[in-house]
CSV table of C-alpha atoms in Angstrom, one decimal:
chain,number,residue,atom,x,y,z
A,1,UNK,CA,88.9,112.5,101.8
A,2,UNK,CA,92.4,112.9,102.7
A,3,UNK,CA,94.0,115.6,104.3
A,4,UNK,CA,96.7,116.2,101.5
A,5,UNK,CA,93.8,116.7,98.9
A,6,UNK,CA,92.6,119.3,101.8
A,7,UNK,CA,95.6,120.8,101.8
A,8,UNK,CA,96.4,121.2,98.3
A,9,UNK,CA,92.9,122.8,98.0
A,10,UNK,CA,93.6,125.5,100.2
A,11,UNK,CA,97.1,126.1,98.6
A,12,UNK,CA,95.8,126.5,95.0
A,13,UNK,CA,93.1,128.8,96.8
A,14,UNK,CA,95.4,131.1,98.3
A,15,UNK,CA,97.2,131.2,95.6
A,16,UNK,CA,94.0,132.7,93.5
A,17,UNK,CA,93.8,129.3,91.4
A,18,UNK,CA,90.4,128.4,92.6
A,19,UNK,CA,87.9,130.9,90.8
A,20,UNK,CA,88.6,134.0,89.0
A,21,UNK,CA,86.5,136.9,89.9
A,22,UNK,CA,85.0,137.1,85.7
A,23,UNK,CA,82.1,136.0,84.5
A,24,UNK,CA,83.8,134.3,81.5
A,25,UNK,CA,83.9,130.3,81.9
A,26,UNK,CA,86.6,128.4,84.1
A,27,UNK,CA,88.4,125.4,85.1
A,28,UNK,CA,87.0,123.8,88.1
A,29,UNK,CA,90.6,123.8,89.9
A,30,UNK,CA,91.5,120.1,90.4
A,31,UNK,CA,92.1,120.2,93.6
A,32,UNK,CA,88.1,120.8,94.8
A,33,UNK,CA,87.0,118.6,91.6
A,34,UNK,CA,89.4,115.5,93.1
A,35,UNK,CA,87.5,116.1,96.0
A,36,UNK,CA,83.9,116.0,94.9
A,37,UNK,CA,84.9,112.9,92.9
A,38,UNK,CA,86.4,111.0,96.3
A,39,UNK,CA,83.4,112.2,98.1
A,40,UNK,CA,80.6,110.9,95.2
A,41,UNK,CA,83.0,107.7,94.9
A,42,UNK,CA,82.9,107.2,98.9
A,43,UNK,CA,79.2,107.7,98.9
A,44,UNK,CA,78.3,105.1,95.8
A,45,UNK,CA,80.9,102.7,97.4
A,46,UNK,CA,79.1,102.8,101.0
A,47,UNK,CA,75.3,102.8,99.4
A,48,UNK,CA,76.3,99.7,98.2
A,49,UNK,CA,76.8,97.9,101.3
A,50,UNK,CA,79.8,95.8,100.6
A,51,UNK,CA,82.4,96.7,102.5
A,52,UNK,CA,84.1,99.0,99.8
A,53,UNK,CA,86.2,102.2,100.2
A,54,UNK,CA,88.6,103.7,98.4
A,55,UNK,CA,92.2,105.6,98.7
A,56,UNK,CA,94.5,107.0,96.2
A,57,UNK,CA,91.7,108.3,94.1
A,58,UNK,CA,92.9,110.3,91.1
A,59,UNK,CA,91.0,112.3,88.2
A,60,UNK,CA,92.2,112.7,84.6
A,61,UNK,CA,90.8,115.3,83.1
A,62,UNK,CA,89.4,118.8,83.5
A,63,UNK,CA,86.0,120.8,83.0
A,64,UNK,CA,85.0,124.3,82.5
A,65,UNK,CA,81.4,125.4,84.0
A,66,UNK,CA,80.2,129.2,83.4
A,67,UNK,CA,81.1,132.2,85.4
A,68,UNK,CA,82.1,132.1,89.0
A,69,UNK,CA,78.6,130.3,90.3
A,70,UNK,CA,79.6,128.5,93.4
A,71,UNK,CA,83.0,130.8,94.1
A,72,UNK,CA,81.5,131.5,97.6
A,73,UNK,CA,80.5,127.9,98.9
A,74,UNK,CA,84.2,126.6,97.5
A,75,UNK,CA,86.0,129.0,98.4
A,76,UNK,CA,84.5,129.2,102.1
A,77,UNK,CA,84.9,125.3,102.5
A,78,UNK,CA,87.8,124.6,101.0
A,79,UNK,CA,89.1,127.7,103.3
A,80,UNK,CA,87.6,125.4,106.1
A,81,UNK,CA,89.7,122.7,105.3
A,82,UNK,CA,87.1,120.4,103.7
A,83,UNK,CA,85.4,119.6,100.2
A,84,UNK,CA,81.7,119.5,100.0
A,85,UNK,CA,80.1,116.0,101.1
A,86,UNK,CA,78.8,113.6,99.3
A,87,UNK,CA,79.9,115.2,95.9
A,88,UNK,CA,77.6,117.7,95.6
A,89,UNK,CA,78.9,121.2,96.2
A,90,UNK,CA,75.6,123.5,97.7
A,91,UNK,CA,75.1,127.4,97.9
A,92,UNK,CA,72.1,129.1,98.9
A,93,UNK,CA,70.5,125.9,99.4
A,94,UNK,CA,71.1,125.1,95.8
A,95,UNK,CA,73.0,122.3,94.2
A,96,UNK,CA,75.7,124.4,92.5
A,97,UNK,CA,78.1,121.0,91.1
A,98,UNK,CA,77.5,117.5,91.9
A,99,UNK,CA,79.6,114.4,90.9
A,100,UNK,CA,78.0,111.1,89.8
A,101,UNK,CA,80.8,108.3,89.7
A,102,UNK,CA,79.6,105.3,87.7
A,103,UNK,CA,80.4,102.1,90.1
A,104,UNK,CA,79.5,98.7,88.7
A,105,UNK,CA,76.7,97.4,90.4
A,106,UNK,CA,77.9,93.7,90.9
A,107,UNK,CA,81.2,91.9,89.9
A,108,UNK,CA,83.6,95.0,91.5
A,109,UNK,CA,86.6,93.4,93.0
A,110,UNK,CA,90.1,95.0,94.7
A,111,UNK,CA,92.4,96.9,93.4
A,112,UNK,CA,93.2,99.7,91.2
A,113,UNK,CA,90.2,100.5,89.2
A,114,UNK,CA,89.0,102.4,86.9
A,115,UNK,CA,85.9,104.8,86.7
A,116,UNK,CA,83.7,107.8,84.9
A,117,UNK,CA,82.5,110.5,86.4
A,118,UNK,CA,79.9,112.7,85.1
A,119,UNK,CA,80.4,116.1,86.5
A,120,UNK,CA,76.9,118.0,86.4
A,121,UNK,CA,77.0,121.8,87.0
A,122,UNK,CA,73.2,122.9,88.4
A,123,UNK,CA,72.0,119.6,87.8
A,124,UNK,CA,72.9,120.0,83.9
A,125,UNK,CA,76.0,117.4,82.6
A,126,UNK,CA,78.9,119.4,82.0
A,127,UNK,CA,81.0,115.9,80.8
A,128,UNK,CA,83.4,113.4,82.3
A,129,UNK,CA,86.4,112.9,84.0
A,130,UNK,CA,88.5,109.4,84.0
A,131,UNK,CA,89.0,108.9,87.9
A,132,UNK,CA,91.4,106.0,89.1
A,133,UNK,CA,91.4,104.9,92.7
A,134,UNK,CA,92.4,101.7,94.8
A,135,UNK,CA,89.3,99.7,95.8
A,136,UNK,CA,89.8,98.1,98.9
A,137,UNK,CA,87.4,95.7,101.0
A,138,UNK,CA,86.5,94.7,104.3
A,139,UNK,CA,85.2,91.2,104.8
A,140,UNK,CA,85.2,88.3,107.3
A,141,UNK,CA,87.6,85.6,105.9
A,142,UNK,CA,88.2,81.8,107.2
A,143,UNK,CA,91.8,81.7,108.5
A,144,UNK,CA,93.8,78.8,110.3
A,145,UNK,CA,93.9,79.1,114.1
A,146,UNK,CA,97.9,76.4,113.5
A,147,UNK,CA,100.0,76.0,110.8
A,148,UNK,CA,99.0,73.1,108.8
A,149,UNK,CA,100.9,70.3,106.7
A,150,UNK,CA,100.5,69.4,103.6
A,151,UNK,CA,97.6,66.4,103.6
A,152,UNK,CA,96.5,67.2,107.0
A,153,UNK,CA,92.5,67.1,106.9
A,154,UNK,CA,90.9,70.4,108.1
A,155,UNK,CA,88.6,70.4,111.8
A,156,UNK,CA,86.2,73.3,112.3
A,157,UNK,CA,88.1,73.6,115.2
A,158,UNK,CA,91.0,74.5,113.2
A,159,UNK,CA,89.5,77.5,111.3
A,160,UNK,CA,88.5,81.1,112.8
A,161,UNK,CA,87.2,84.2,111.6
A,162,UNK,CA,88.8,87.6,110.8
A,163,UNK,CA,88.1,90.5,109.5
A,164,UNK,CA,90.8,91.9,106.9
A,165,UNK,CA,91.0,94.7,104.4
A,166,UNK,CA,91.6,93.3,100.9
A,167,UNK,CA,93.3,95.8,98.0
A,168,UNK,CA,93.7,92.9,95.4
A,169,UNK,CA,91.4,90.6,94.3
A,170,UNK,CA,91.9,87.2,95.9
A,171,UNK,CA,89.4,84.6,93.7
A,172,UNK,CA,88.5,82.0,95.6
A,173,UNK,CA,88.8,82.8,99.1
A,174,UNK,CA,86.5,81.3,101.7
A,175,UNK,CA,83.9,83.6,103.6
A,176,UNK,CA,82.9,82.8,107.1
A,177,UNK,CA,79.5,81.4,105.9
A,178,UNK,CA,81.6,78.7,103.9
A,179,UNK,CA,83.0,76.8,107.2
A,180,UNK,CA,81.6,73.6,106.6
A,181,UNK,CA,83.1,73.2,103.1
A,182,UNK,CA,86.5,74.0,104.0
A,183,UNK,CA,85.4,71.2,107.8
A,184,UNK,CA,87.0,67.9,106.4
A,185,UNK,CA,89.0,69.3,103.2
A,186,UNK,CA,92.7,68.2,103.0
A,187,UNK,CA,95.1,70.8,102.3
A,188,UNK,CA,97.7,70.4,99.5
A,189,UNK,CA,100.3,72.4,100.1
A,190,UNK,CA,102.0,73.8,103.9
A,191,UNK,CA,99.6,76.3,105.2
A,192,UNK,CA,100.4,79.1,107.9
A,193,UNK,CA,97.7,80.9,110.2
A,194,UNK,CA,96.0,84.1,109.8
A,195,UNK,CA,96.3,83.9,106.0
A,196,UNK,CA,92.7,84.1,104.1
A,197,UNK,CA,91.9,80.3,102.9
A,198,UNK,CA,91.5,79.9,99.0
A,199,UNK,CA,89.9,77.1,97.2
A,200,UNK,CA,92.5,75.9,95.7
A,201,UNK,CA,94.7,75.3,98.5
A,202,UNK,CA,92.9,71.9,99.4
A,203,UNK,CA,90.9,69.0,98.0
A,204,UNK,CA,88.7,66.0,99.1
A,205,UNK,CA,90.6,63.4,101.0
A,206,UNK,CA,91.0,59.9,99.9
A,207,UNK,CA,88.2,58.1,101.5
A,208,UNK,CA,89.3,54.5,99.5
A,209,UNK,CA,93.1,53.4,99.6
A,210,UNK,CA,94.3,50.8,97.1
A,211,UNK,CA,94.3,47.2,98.4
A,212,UNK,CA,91.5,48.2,101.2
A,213,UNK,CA,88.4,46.0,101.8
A,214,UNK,CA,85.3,48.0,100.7
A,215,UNK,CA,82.0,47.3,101.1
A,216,UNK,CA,79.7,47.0,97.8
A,217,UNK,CA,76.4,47.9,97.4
A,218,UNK,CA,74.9,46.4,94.2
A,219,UNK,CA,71.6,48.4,92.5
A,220,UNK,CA,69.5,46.5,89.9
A,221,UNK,CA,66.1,48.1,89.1
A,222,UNK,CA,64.7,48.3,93.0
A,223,UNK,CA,67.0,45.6,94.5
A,224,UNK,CA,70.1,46.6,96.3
A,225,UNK,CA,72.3,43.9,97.3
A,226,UNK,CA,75.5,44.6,99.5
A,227,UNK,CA,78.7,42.2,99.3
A,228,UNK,CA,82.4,43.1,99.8
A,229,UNK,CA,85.2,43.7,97.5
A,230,UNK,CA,88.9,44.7,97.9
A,231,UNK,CA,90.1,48.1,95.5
A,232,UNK,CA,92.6,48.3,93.1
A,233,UNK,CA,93.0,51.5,93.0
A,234,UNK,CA,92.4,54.6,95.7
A,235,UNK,CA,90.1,57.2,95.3
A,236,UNK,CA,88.0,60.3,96.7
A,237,UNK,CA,84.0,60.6,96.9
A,238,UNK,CA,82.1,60.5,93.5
A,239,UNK,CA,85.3,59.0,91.8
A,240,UNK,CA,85.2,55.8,89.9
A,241,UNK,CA,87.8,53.1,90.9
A,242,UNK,CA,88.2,49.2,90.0
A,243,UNK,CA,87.4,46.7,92.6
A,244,UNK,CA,87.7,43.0,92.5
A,245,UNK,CA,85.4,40.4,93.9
A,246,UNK,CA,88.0,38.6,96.4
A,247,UNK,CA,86.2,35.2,95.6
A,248,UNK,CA,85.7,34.6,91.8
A,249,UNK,CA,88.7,37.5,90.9
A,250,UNK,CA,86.7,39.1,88.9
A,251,UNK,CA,87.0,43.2,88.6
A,252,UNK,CA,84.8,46.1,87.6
A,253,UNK,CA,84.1,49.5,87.8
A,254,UNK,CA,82.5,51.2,90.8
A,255,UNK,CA,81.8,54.7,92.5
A,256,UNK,CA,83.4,56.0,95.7
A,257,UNK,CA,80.2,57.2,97.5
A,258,UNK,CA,82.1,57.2,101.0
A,259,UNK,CA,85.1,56.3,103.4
A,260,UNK,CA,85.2,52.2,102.5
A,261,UNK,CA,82.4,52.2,100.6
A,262,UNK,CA,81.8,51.8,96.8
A,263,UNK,CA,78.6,51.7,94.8
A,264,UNK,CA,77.7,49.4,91.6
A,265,UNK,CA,74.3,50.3,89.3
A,266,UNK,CA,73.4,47.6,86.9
A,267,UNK,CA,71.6,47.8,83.8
């Protein structure tokens, strides 16, 4: 929790905002209520085990609970200069207020976000609150160790780990345990180092060049047969390209399955 929202707290309490002294219902100042809602969010965020925090976390919304149960825990923490832990506010060794936030269990990405909270008052619901808050996450990304040039092909050596706090969401980018798709990639645009890699910054290379001798292996049934040819055209792995048979001219269609190599299936 920050130390503003701390602060704040013990403003509004010695300013008598907290709890009145009745027995009549009140407003659970916003100030403790932000709190228990950072707290609950903090706690969901770190059970799931992704990395996740949050800052700037903001509640819309108040809620009313009866009488002035809980006026001596609040008061006495927030007096302290913190807000109960874990969302859940306890006196007496009883759970007085508790916050569940409801996180998405897969799919959550940086940024600003929004949430519910269910705020429960003795374990009973008491209703919701809209909280906003900025999702940030820490993971280890695949960044260059050089600048690189447009059409330069990527080495392993090239390419380091670091770990980097994300607050947006960035599709695409390449997690340490994706090294050896982004090994041999060429990149399509000027890269610089430290910056996470996305996908779409790079692209097979051309393993066939137009003009280039290639070597053809024919497949008919269980026969393969092997010969040479000369493309027409260039092309990357699993594309199809024309090639011509340098003695009787004659072109057709065949499959990039390497650097100089091309593939041909006949019925």
């Amino acid at each position: 929790m920050s130390k503003s929202t701390c602060k704040w707290g013990i403003l509004l309490l010695a300013l008598g905002l907290v709890w009145g002294g009745d027995l009549r219902a009140q407003q659970i100042e916003r100030g403790v209520l932000a709190g228990l809602v950072e707290n609950a969010l903090a706690a969901e965020l770190a059970r799931q085990g992704e990395g996740f925090s949050a800052s700037r976390v903001y509640c819309r919304g108040g809620l009313e609970v009866e009488g002035n149960a809980g006026s001596g825990v609040l008061a006495k923490d927030a007096s302290a200069g913190s807000v109960p832990e874990g969302g859940v506010a306890v006196e007496g060794g009883q759970e007085v207020l508790s916050v569940k936030v409801e996180v998405p269990q897969s799919g959550l990405e940086p940024g600003r976000r929004e949430f519910s909270a269910t705020v429960l008052e003795h374990g009973v619901p008491k209703g919701q609150v809209q909280v906003t808050a900025i999702i940030r996450q820490e993971r280890s990304l695949l960044v260059l160790r050089r600048p690189m040039q447009r059409g330069e092909v990527v080495r392993e050596d090239d390419l380091e780990e670091r770990s980097l706090i994300l607050t947006r969401s960035m599709p695409g980018v390449f997690g340490i345990e994706q090294m050896k798709e982004v090994s041999g990639q060429m990149a399509r645009r000027a890269l610089q180092p430290g910056v996470p890699l996305q996908m779409g910054w790079f692209e097979s290379p051309m393993a066939v060049d137009r003009g280039e001798p290639v070597k053809v292996r024919l497949h008919r049934g269980g026969l393969k047969i092997e010969t040479s040819g000369v493309a027409l055209a260039k092309g990357r792995v699993g594309e199809s390209i024309e090639v011509q048979n340098p003695d009787s001219r004659r072109r057709f269609l065949a499959r990039v399955v390497g650097p100089g190599r091309v593939e041909v299936m006949v019925p």
